[in-house]
């Protein structure tokens, strides 16, 4: 088996590796000023990096922060995680008070504990001024962030968002979806925080290019109503939707499977359907011709 040394690769291949496949954190720690002038020159020629700070040591994180101040405009994807590294996001936000500073940032992944982040609302607001198209938020103790619900709702109105993942540990539901502009949304996953069926209907009505939906659904509040076969909306056909996962929480009784068929009929290319009832009943359908 022929073993190719890194140094033997062409400049074009090395630049492609550095820009697209090597974690920017590893570049900062192991490559910059560590090998030779050729690699330093290639790194300087790069136009973008992705940086994943998951599990990084505190000393290495501090070192990267110093280098990042001169390279943050080249970051296209950023992952910050407090998993096994409590306080990381707080330290990052002390250095960069706004994500708007990252002009090329297109993908942002946050995994945080609100107990160790006390300046989060302001920084989350700054996401609304970016060109991010992929946003992933995982959070614990989010109830401590007073404005979090409003900020998440605002994020869902971003016209550039294509992929949105939300997993948090608070139960207050989305009370409404204000003027959703989800024309470009393709992938949506909501865990932990639950939607009502009226929320889901708004998603199906507004996200006409949706490809993947995975949401948890709870009963509407007693003073509200859930209209299942609400044909007055005249939904557009969701021709791109291929995967639909509904998880109905607890003893959900407002919707029957037969009533859901109305919505399945506007999904002509649906390949995978999962209906999950946490009360104990589980169904999974892959050949929808036998269902509709």
PDB file of C-alpha atoms in Angstrom:
ATOM      1  CA  UNK A   1       0.000   0.000   0.000  1.00  0.00           C
ATOM      2  CA  UNK A   2       1.411   3.353  -1.043  1.00  0.00           C
ATOM      3  CA  UNK A   3       1.574   5.847   1.821  1.00  0.00           C
ATOM      4  CA  UNK A   4       1.478   9.483   0.737  1.00  0.00           C
ATOM      5  CA  UNK A   5       3.116  12.032   2.989  1.00  0.00           C
ATOM      6  CA  UNK A   6       1.310  15.308   3.559  1.00  0.00           C
ATOM      7  CA  UNK A   7       4.293  17.246   2.243  1.00  0.00           C
ATOM      8  CA  UNK A   8       4.155  15.406  -1.089  1.00  0.00           C
ATOM      9  CA  UNK A   9       0.675  16.672  -1.956  1.00  0.00           C
ATOM     10  CA  UNK A  10       0.247  19.561  -4.350  1.00  0.00           C
ATOM     11  CA  UNK A  11      -0.503  23.048  -3.067  1.00  0.00           C
ATOM     12  CA  UNK A  12      -4.006  22.919  -4.546  1.00  0.00           C
ATOM     13  CA  UNK A  13      -4.859  19.694  -2.711  1.00  0.00           C
ATOM     14  CA  UNK A  14      -3.398  20.954   0.549  1.00  0.00           C
ATOM     15  CA  UNK A  15      -5.379  24.187   0.369  1.00  0.00           C
ATOM     16  CA  UNK A  16      -8.552  22.197  -0.284  1.00  0.00           C
ATOM     17  CA  UNK A  17      -7.799  19.985   2.734  1.00  0.00           C
ATOM     18  CA  UNK A  18      -7.113  22.959   4.992  1.00  0.00           C
ATOM     19  CA  UNK A  19     -10.198  24.882   3.902  1.00  0.00           C
ATOM     20  CA  UNK A  20     -12.719  22.047   3.889  1.00  0.00           C
ATOM     21  CA  UNK A  21     -11.535  19.014   5.843  1.00  0.00           C
ATOM     22  CA  UNK A  22      -9.151  19.997   8.644  1.00  0.00           C
ATOM     23  CA  UNK A  23     -10.618  21.534  11.768  1.00  0.00           C
ATOM     24  CA  UNK A  24      -9.432  25.125  12.063  1.00  0.00           C
ATOM     25  CA  UNK A  25      -8.697  24.455  15.741  1.00  0.00           C
ATOM     26  CA  UNK A  26      -6.174  21.785  14.713  1.00  0.00           C
ATOM     27  CA  UNK A  27      -4.691  24.179  12.174  1.00  0.00           C
ATOM     28  CA  UNK A  28      -4.150  26.805  14.859  1.00  0.00           C
ATOM     29  CA  UNK A  29      -2.670  24.339  17.339  1.00  0.00           C
ATOM     30  CA  UNK A  30      -0.673  21.970  15.142  1.00  0.00           C
ATOM     31  CA  UNK A  31       0.106  23.658  11.831  1.00  0.00           C
ATOM     32  CA  UNK A  32       0.617  27.402  12.161  1.00  0.00           C
ATOM     33  CA  UNK A  33       4.322  28.060  12.825  1.00  0.00           C
ATOM     34  CA  UNK A  34       4.779  24.350  13.548  1.00  0.00           C
ATOM     35  CA  UNK A  35       5.939  22.779  10.274  1.00  0.00           C
ATOM     36  CA  UNK A  36       7.667  24.909   7.662  1.00  0.00           C
ATOM     37  CA  UNK A  37       7.346  28.072   5.615  1.00  0.00           C
ATOM     38  CA  UNK A  38       5.466  26.277   2.856  1.00  0.00           C
ATOM     39  CA  UNK A  39       2.592  25.312   5.156  1.00  0.00           C
ATOM     40  CA  UNK A  40       2.509  28.753   6.727  1.00  0.00           C
ATOM     41  CA  UNK A  41       2.260  30.275   3.261  1.00  0.00           C
ATOM     42  CA  UNK A  42      -0.517  27.865   2.239  1.00  0.00           C
ATOM     43  CA  UNK A  43      -2.497  28.662   5.387  1.00  0.00           C
ATOM     44  CA  UNK A  44      -2.145  32.365   4.648  1.00  0.00           C
ATOM     45  CA  UNK A  45      -3.493  31.730   1.145  1.00  0.00           C
ATOM     46  CA  UNK A  46      -6.614  30.003   2.442  1.00  0.00           C
ATOM     47  CA  UNK A  47      -9.848  31.962   2.236  1.00  0.00           C
ATOM     48  CA  UNK A  48     -11.959  30.004   4.713  1.00  0.00           C
ATOM     49  CA  UNK A  49     -11.810  27.668   7.722  1.00  0.00           C
ATOM     50  CA  UNK A  50     -14.283  25.739   9.816  1.00  0.00           C
ATOM     51  CA  UNK A  51     -13.752  25.608  13.574  1.00  0.00           C
ATOM     52  CA  UNK A  52     -15.128  23.035  16.015  1.00  0.00           C
ATOM     53  CA  UNK A  53     -14.180  23.746  19.637  1.00  0.00           C
ATOM     54  CA  UNK A  54     -15.914  20.658  21.073  1.00  0.00           C
ATOM     55  CA  UNK A  55     -13.850  19.085  23.862  1.00  0.00           C
ATOM     56  CA  UNK A  56     -10.881  21.425  23.475  1.00  0.00           C
ATOM     57  CA  UNK A  57      -8.603  21.986  26.476  1.00  0.00           C
ATOM     58  CA  UNK A  58      -8.794  25.341  28.221  1.00  0.00           C
ATOM     59  CA  UNK A  59      -5.163  26.212  27.443  1.00  0.00           C
ATOM     60  CA  UNK A  60      -5.629  25.358  23.766  1.00  0.00           C
ATOM     61  CA  UNK A  61      -8.872  27.322  23.665  1.00  0.00           C
ATOM     62  CA  UNK A  62      -7.120  30.427  25.007  1.00  0.00           C
ATOM     63  CA  UNK A  63      -4.366  29.984  22.430  1.00  0.00           C
ATOM     64  CA  UNK A  64      -6.916  29.703  19.603  1.00  0.00           C
ATOM     65  CA  UNK A  65      -8.755  32.823  20.767  1.00  0.00           C
ATOM     66  CA  UNK A  66      -5.592  34.866  20.257  1.00  0.00           C
ATOM     67  CA  UNK A  67      -5.173  33.606  16.695  1.00  0.00           C
ATOM     68  CA  UNK A  68      -8.878  33.774  15.902  1.00  0.00           C
ATOM     69  CA  UNK A  69      -8.959  37.527  16.433  1.00  0.00           C
ATOM     70  CA  UNK A  70      -7.000  37.912  13.186  1.00  0.00           C
ATOM     71  CA  UNK A  71      -8.755  35.125  11.276  1.00  0.00           C
ATOM     72  CA  UNK A  72     -12.413  35.304  12.323  1.00  0.00           C
ATOM     73  CA  UNK A  73     -13.501  36.729   8.962  1.00  0.00           C
ATOM     74  CA  UNK A  74     -12.503  33.435   7.317  1.00  0.00           C
ATOM     75  CA  UNK A  75     -14.651  31.205   9.552  1.00  0.00           C
ATOM     76  CA  UNK A  76     -17.533  29.661   7.579  1.00  0.00           C
ATOM     77  CA  UNK A  77     -18.648  27.090  10.169  1.00  0.00           C
ATOM     78  CA  UNK A  78     -18.409  27.442  13.946  1.00  0.00           C
ATOM     79  CA  UNK A  79     -19.174  24.899  16.679  1.00  0.00           C
ATOM     80  CA  UNK A  80     -19.094  25.919  20.335  1.00  0.00           C
ATOM     81  CA  UNK A  81     -19.862  23.311  22.977  1.00  0.00           C
ATOM     82  CA  UNK A  82     -19.818  23.226  26.757  1.00  0.00           C
ATOM     83  CA  UNK A  83     -19.982  19.458  26.783  1.00  0.00           C
ATOM     84  CA  UNK A  84     -17.140  18.530  29.164  1.00  0.00           C
ATOM     85  CA  UNK A  85     -15.858  22.113  28.821  1.00  0.00           C
ATOM     86  CA  UNK A  86     -18.105  24.324  30.994  1.00  0.00           C
ATOM     87  CA  UNK A  87     -17.672  28.036  30.450  1.00  0.00           C
ATOM     88  CA  UNK A  88     -16.347  27.744  26.894  1.00  0.00           C
ATOM     89  CA  UNK A  89     -19.153  29.709  25.253  1.00  0.00           C
ATOM     90  CA  UNK A  90     -19.054  32.375  27.943  1.00  0.00           C
ATOM     91  CA  UNK A  91     -15.313  32.836  27.325  1.00  0.00           C
ATOM     92  CA  UNK A  92     -15.866  32.947  23.570  1.00  0.00           C
ATOM     93  CA  UNK A  93     -18.594  35.570  23.861  1.00  0.00           C
ATOM     94  CA  UNK A  94     -16.401  37.698  26.082  1.00  0.00           C
ATOM     95  CA  UNK A  95     -13.976  37.923  23.151  1.00  0.00           C
ATOM     96  CA  UNK A  96     -16.585  38.159  20.393  1.00  0.00           C
ATOM     97  CA  UNK A  97     -19.723  39.924  21.575  1.00  0.00           C
ATOM     98  CA  UNK A  98     -21.497  39.558  18.236  1.00  0.00           C
ATOM     99  CA  UNK A  99     -21.674  36.798  15.626  1.00  0.00           C
ATOM    100  CA  UNK A 100     -22.116  39.567  13.085  1.00  0.00           C
ATOM    101  CA  UNK A 101     -18.324  39.984  13.186  1.00  0.00           C
ATOM    102  CA  UNK A 102     -17.969  36.653  11.350  1.00  0.00           C
ATOM    103  CA  UNK A 103     -18.734  37.888   7.851  1.00  0.00           C
ATOM    104  CA  UNK A 104     -18.405  34.493   6.127  1.00  0.00           C
ATOM    105  CA  UNK A 105     -20.173  32.472   8.825  1.00  0.00           C
ATOM    106  CA  UNK A 106     -22.821  30.212   7.271  1.00  0.00           C
ATOM    107  CA  UNK A 107     -23.138  27.361   9.815  1.00  0.00           C
ATOM    108  CA  UNK A 108     -23.407  27.822  13.573  1.00  0.00           C
ATOM    109  CA  UNK A 109     -23.749  25.072  16.191  1.00  0.00           C
ATOM    110  CA  UNK A 110     -24.213  25.952  19.871  1.00  0.00           C
ATOM    111  CA  UNK A 111     -24.354  23.452  22.747  1.00  0.00           C
ATOM    112  CA  UNK A 112     -24.594  25.423  25.973  1.00  0.00           C
ATOM    113  CA  UNK A 113     -25.639  25.455  29.612  1.00  0.00           C
ATOM    114  CA  UNK A 114     -27.436  28.658  30.591  1.00  0.00           C
ATOM    115  CA  UNK A 115     -26.021  28.295  34.113  1.00  0.00           C
ATOM    116  CA  UNK A 116     -22.608  29.272  32.767  1.00  0.00           C
ATOM    117  CA  UNK A 117     -23.698  31.787  30.127  1.00  0.00           C
ATOM    118  CA  UNK A 118     -25.045  35.097  31.393  1.00  0.00           C
ATOM    119  CA  UNK A 119     -24.743  37.221  28.241  1.00  0.00           C
ATOM    120  CA  UNK A 120     -26.456  34.912  25.765  1.00  0.00           C
ATOM    121  CA  UNK A 121     -29.526  36.907  24.746  1.00  0.00           C
ATOM    122  CA  UNK A 122     -27.552  39.761  23.209  1.00  0.00           C
ATOM    123  CA  UNK A 123     -25.329  37.419  21.215  1.00  0.00           C
ATOM    124  CA  UNK A 124     -28.260  35.334  19.988  1.00  0.00           C
ATOM    125  CA  UNK A 125     -29.874  38.524  18.749  1.00  0.00           C
ATOM    126  CA  UNK A 126     -26.763  39.171  16.656  1.00  0.00           C
ATOM    127  CA  UNK A 127     -27.435  35.956  14.689  1.00  0.00           C
ATOM    128  CA  UNK A 128     -30.376  37.755  13.102  1.00  0.00           C
ATOM    129  CA  UNK A 129     -27.899  40.051  11.343  1.00  0.00           C
ATOM    130  CA  UNK A 130     -25.790  37.272   9.819  1.00  0.00           C
ATOM    131  CA  UNK A 131     -26.055  35.211   6.619  1.00  0.00           C
ATOM    132  CA  UNK A 132     -26.211  31.875   8.453  1.00  0.00           C
ATOM    133  CA  UNK A 133     -28.129  29.152   6.594  1.00  0.00           C
ATOM    134  CA  UNK A 134     -27.564  26.280   9.064  1.00  0.00           C
ATOM    135  CA  UNK A 135     -28.336  26.795  12.746  1.00  0.00           C
ATOM    136  CA  UNK A 136     -28.197  24.188  15.513  1.00  0.00           C
ATOM    137  CA  UNK A 137     -28.981  25.042  19.142  1.00  0.00           C
ATOM    138  CA  UNK A 138     -28.807  22.616  22.071  1.00  0.00           C
ATOM    139  CA  UNK A 139     -29.309  24.045  25.535  1.00  0.00           C
ATOM    140  CA  UNK A 140     -29.744  23.147  29.201  1.00  0.00           C
ATOM    141  CA  UNK A 141     -31.351  25.321  31.880  1.00  0.00           C
ATOM    142  CA  UNK A 142     -32.651  27.575  29.118  1.00  0.00           C
ATOM    143  CA  UNK A 143     -35.445  28.852  31.355  1.00  0.00           C
ATOM    144  CA  UNK A 144     -32.841  31.179  32.840  1.00  0.00           C
ATOM    145  CA  UNK A 145     -32.648  33.066  29.543  1.00  0.00           C
ATOM    146  CA  UNK A 146     -35.633  35.369  29.674  1.00  0.00           C
ATOM    147  CA  UNK A 147     -35.762  36.332  26.006  1.00  0.00           C
ATOM    148  CA  UNK A 148     -34.824  32.952  24.549  1.00  0.00           C
ATOM    149  CA  UNK A 149     -38.326  32.093  23.317  1.00  0.00           C
ATOM    150  CA  UNK A 150     -38.678  35.364  21.410  1.00  0.00           C
ATOM    151  CA  UNK A 151     -35.216  35.040  19.898  1.00  0.00           C
ATOM    152  CA  UNK A 152     -35.847  31.515  18.611  1.00  0.00           C
ATOM    153  CA  UNK A 153     -39.107  32.640  17.041  1.00  0.00           C
ATOM    154  CA  UNK A 154     -37.253  35.488  15.368  1.00  0.00           C
ATOM    155  CA  UNK A 155     -34.627  33.061  14.049  1.00  0.00           C
ATOM    156  CA  UNK A 156     -37.332  31.062  12.331  1.00  0.00           C
ATOM    157  CA  UNK A 157     -38.197  34.149  10.304  1.00  0.00           C
ATOM    158  CA  UNK A 158     -34.689  34.433   8.849  1.00  0.00           C
ATOM    159  CA  UNK A 159     -35.037  34.260   5.084  1.00  0.00           C
ATOM    160  CA  UNK A 160     -31.686  32.495   4.621  1.00  0.00           C
ATOM    161  CA  UNK A 161     -32.226  29.642   7.103  1.00  0.00           C
ATOM    162  CA  UNK A 162     -32.222  26.248   5.350  1.00  0.00           C
ATOM    163  CA  UNK A 163     -31.451  23.907   8.243  1.00  0.00           C
ATOM    164  CA  UNK A 164     -32.694  24.500  11.780  1.00  0.00           C
ATOM    165  CA  UNK A 165     -32.167  22.153  14.737  1.00  0.00           C
ATOM    166  CA  UNK A 166     -33.446  22.986  18.230  1.00  0.00           C
ATOM    167  CA  UNK A 167     -33.071  20.818  21.322  1.00  0.00           C
ATOM    168  CA  UNK A 168     -33.664  22.472  24.685  1.00  0.00           C
ATOM    169  CA  UNK A 169     -34.963  21.424  28.076  1.00  0.00           C
ATOM    170  CA  UNK A 170     -37.888  23.761  28.654  1.00  0.00           C
ATOM    171  CA  UNK A 171     -41.513  22.912  28.068  1.00  0.00           C
ATOM    172  CA  UNK A 172     -43.220  26.252  27.264  1.00  0.00           C
ATOM    173  CA  UNK A 173     -44.484  25.868  23.719  1.00  0.00           C
ATOM    174  CA  UNK A 174     -44.273  28.149  20.728  1.00  0.00           C
ATOM    175  CA  UNK A 175     -47.350  30.237  21.375  1.00  0.00           C
ATOM    176  CA  UNK A 176     -47.431  31.360  17.749  1.00  0.00           C
ATOM    177  CA  UNK A 177     -45.276  31.637  14.668  1.00  0.00           C
ATOM    178  CA  UNK A 178     -45.263  35.327  13.692  1.00  0.00           C
ATOM    179  CA  UNK A 179     -45.273  36.038   9.974  1.00  0.00           C
ATOM    180  CA  UNK A 180     -43.131  33.061   9.096  1.00  0.00           C
ATOM    181  CA  UNK A 181     -40.914  33.443   6.061  1.00  0.00           C
ATOM    182  CA  UNK A 182     -39.686  29.884   5.652  1.00  0.00           C
ATOM    183  CA  UNK A 183     -39.511  29.741   1.881  1.00  0.00           C
ATOM    184  CA  UNK A 184     -35.899  28.454   1.978  1.00  0.00           C
ATOM    185  CA  UNK A 185     -36.221  26.168   5.006  1.00  0.00           C
ATOM    186  CA  UNK A 186     -35.391  22.576   4.015  1.00  0.00           C
ATOM    187  CA  UNK A 187     -34.622  20.702   7.252  1.00  0.00           C
ATOM    188  CA  UNK A 188     -36.383  21.272  10.577  1.00  0.00           C
ATOM    189  CA  UNK A 189     -35.913  19.360  13.831  1.00  0.00           C
ATOM    190  CA  UNK A 190     -37.434  20.472  17.132  1.00  0.00           C
ATOM    191  CA  UNK A 191     -36.694  18.364  20.214  1.00  0.00           C
ATOM    192  CA  UNK A 192     -37.356  19.079  23.870  1.00  0.00           C
ATOM    193  CA  UNK A 193     -39.427  22.158  23.124  1.00  0.00           C
ATOM    194  CA  UNK A 194     -42.801  21.096  21.815  1.00  0.00           C
ATOM    195  CA  UNK A 195     -45.053  22.430  19.060  1.00  0.00           C
ATOM    196  CA  UNK A 196     -48.818  22.456  18.931  1.00  0.00           C
ATOM    197  CA  UNK A 197     -50.629  21.193  15.873  1.00  0.00           C
ATOM    198  CA  UNK A 198     -51.459  24.771  14.893  1.00  0.00           C
ATOM    199  CA  UNK A 199     -47.704  25.472  14.865  1.00  0.00           C
ATOM    200  CA  UNK A 200     -47.149  22.475  12.592  1.00  0.00           C
ATOM    201  CA  UNK A 201     -49.859  23.668  10.206  1.00  0.00           C
ATOM    202  CA  UNK A 202     -48.123  27.035   9.899  1.00  0.00           C
ATOM    203  CA  UNK A 203     -44.855  25.270   9.076  1.00  0.00           C
ATOM    204  CA  UNK A 204     -46.517  23.150   6.390  1.00  0.00           C
ATOM    205  CA  UNK A 205     -48.160  26.242   4.956  1.00  0.00           C
ATOM    206  CA  UNK A 206     -45.049  28.445   4.882  1.00  0.00           C
ATOM    207  CA  UNK A 207     -42.126  26.058   4.293  1.00  0.00           C
ATOM    208  CA  UNK A 208     -43.002  25.053   0.747  1.00  0.00           C
ATOM    209  CA  UNK A 209     -39.469  23.775   0.013  1.00  0.00           C
ATOM    210  CA  UNK A 210     -39.217  21.636   3.136  1.00  0.00           C
ATOM    211  CA  UNK A 211     -37.442  18.269   2.726  1.00  0.00           C
ATOM    212  CA  UNK A 212     -37.245  16.915   6.290  1.00  0.00           C
ATOM    213  CA  UNK A 213     -39.482  17.573   9.322  1.00  0.00           C
ATOM    214  CA  UNK A 214     -39.016  16.069  12.791  1.00  0.00           C
ATOM    215  CA  UNK A 215     -41.125  17.673  15.544  1.00  0.00           C
ATOM    216  CA  UNK A 216     -42.679  16.889  18.923  1.00  0.00           C
ATOM    217  CA  UNK A 217     -46.353  17.802  19.216  1.00  0.00           C
ATOM    218  CA  UNK A 218     -48.314  18.497  22.388  1.00  0.00           C
ATOM    219  CA  UNK A 219     -51.954  19.174  23.081  1.00  0.00           C
ATOM    220  CA  UNK A 220     -53.172  22.712  22.416  1.00  0.00           C
ATOM    221  CA  UNK A 221     -54.049  24.807  25.462  1.00  0.00           C
ATOM    222  CA  UNK A 222     -57.609  24.331  26.666  1.00  0.00           C
ATOM    223  CA  UNK A 223     -58.691  27.803  25.543  1.00  0.00           C
ATOM    224  CA  UNK A 224     -57.541  27.171  21.976  1.00  0.00           C
ATOM    225  CA  UNK A 225     -58.837  24.925  19.239  1.00  0.00           C
ATOM    226  CA  UNK A 226     -57.079  22.618  16.823  1.00  0.00           C
ATOM    227  CA  UNK A 227     -58.684  22.305  13.408  1.00  0.00           C
ATOM    228  CA  UNK A 228     -57.284  19.210  11.774  1.00  0.00           C
ATOM    229  CA  UNK A 229     -58.802  19.088   8.301  1.00  0.00           C
ATOM    230  CA  UNK A 230     -58.565  22.822   7.844  1.00  0.00           C
ATOM    231  CA  UNK A 231     -58.938  22.916   4.048  1.00  0.00           C
ATOM    232  CA  UNK A 232     -59.568  26.642   3.940  1.00  0.00           C
ATOM    233  CA  UNK A 233     -55.812  27.264   3.921  1.00  0.00           C
ATOM    234  CA  UNK A 234     -55.488  25.670   0.489  1.00  0.00           C
ATOM    235  CA  UNK A 235     -52.015  24.258   1.166  1.00  0.00           C
ATOM    236  CA  UNK A 236     -49.529  24.085  -1.667  1.00  0.00           C
ATOM    237  CA  UNK A 237     -48.212  20.661  -2.565  1.00  0.00           C
ATOM    238  CA  UNK A 238     -45.005  19.862  -0.651  1.00  0.00           C
ATOM    239  CA  UNK A 239     -43.278  18.099  -3.521  1.00  0.00           C
ATOM    240  CA  UNK A 240     -39.809  18.074  -1.927  1.00  0.00           C
ATOM    241  CA  UNK A 241     -40.788  16.614   1.445  1.00  0.00           C
ATOM    242  CA  UNK A 242     -39.379  13.078   1.744  1.00  0.00           C
ATOM    243  CA  UNK A 243     -39.162  12.477   5.523  1.00  0.00           C
ATOM    244  CA  UNK A 244     -41.802  13.308   8.125  1.00  0.00           C
ATOM    245  CA  UNK A 245     -41.516  12.390  11.814  1.00  0.00           C
ATOM    246  CA  UNK A 246     -44.289  13.336  14.241  1.00  0.00           C
ATOM    247  CA  UNK A 247     -43.907  12.515  17.936  1.00  0.00           C
ATOM    248  CA  UNK A 248     -47.161  13.075  19.814  1.00  0.00           C
ATOM    249  CA  UNK A 249     -46.457  13.692  23.489  1.00  0.00           C
ATOM    250  CA  UNK A 250     -48.293  11.928  26.315  1.00  0.00           C
ATOM    251  CA  UNK A 251     -51.971  11.079  25.798  1.00  0.00           C
ATOM    252  CA  UNK A 252     -52.568  13.147  22.681  1.00  0.00           C
ATOM    253  CA  UNK A 253     -56.203  12.844  21.596  1.00  0.00           C
ATOM    254  CA  UNK A 254     -56.925  15.729  19.209  1.00  0.00           C
ATOM    255  CA  UNK A 255     -55.718  14.015  16.047  1.00  0.00           C
ATOM    256  CA  UNK A 256     -56.444  10.634  14.537  1.00  0.00           C
ATOM    257  CA  UNK A 257     -54.385   8.997  11.830  1.00  0.00           C
ATOM    258  CA  UNK A 258     -57.301   9.206   9.394  1.00  0.00           C
ATOM    259  CA  UNK A 259     -57.420  12.966   9.885  1.00  0.00           C
ATOM    260  CA  UNK A 260     -53.706  13.241   9.139  1.00  0.00           C
ATOM    261  CA  UNK A 261     -54.234  11.631   5.732  1.00  0.00           C
ATOM    262  CA  UNK A 262     -55.509  14.978   4.426  1.00  0.00           C
ATOM    263  CA  UNK A 263     -52.032  16.424   4.947  1.00  0.00           C
ATOM    264  CA  UNK A 264     -50.240  13.365   3.615  1.00  0.00           C
ATOM    265  CA  UNK A 265     -52.071  13.888   0.324  1.00  0.00           C
ATOM    266  CA  UNK A 266     -50.172  17.142  -0.268  1.00  0.00           C
ATOM    267  CA  UNK A 267     -46.868  15.261   0.120  1.00  0.00           C
ATOM    268  CA  UNK A 268     -46.666  13.224  -3.111  1.00  0.00           C
ATOM    269  CA  UNK A 269     -42.978  12.308  -2.760  1.00  0.00           C
ATOM    270  CA  UNK A 270     -42.947  11.366   0.917  1.00  0.00           C
ATOM    271  CA  UNK A 271     -40.703   8.301   1.357  1.00  0.00           C
ATOM    272  CA  UNK A 272     -40.478   7.912   5.123  1.00  0.00           C
ATOM    273  CA  UNK A 273     -43.203   8.537   7.668  1.00  0.00           C
ATOM    274  CA  UNK A 274     -42.937   7.916  11.404  1.00  0.00           C
ATOM    275  CA  UNK A 275     -45.786   8.480  13.830  1.00  0.00           C
ATOM    276  CA  UNK A 276     -44.754   8.123  17.465  1.00  0.00           C
ATOM    277  CA  UNK A 277     -47.059   8.227  20.485  1.00  0.00           C
ATOM    278  CA  UNK A 278     -45.172   8.482  23.759  1.00  0.00           C
ATOM    279  CA  UNK A 279     -48.184   7.003  25.542  1.00  0.00           C
ATOM    280  CA  UNK A 280     -47.143   3.662  24.116  1.00  0.00           C
ATOM    281  CA  UNK A 281     -48.256   3.340  20.499  1.00  0.00           C
ATOM    282  CA  UNK A 282     -45.659   3.491  17.745  1.00  0.00           C
ATOM    283  CA  UNK A 283     -46.106   3.252  13.984  1.00  0.00           C
ATOM    284  CA  UNK A 284     -43.618   3.480  11.154  1.00  0.00           C
ATOM    285  CA  UNK A 285     -44.603   3.494   7.477  1.00  0.00           C
ATOM    286  CA  UNK A 286     -42.207   3.369   4.581  1.00  0.00           C
ATOM    287  CA  UNK A 287     -44.560   2.472   1.715  1.00  0.00           C
ATOM    288  CA  UNK A 288     -47.182   5.188   1.841  1.00  0.00           C
ATOM    289  CA  UNK A 289     -49.249   3.656  -0.954  1.00  0.00           C
ATOM    290  CA  UNK A 290     -50.539   1.249   1.672  1.00  0.00           C
ATOM    291  CA  UNK A 291     -51.506   4.082   3.984  1.00  0.00           C
ATOM    292  CA  UNK A 292     -53.105   6.838   1.925  1.00  0.00           C
TER     293      UNK A 292
END
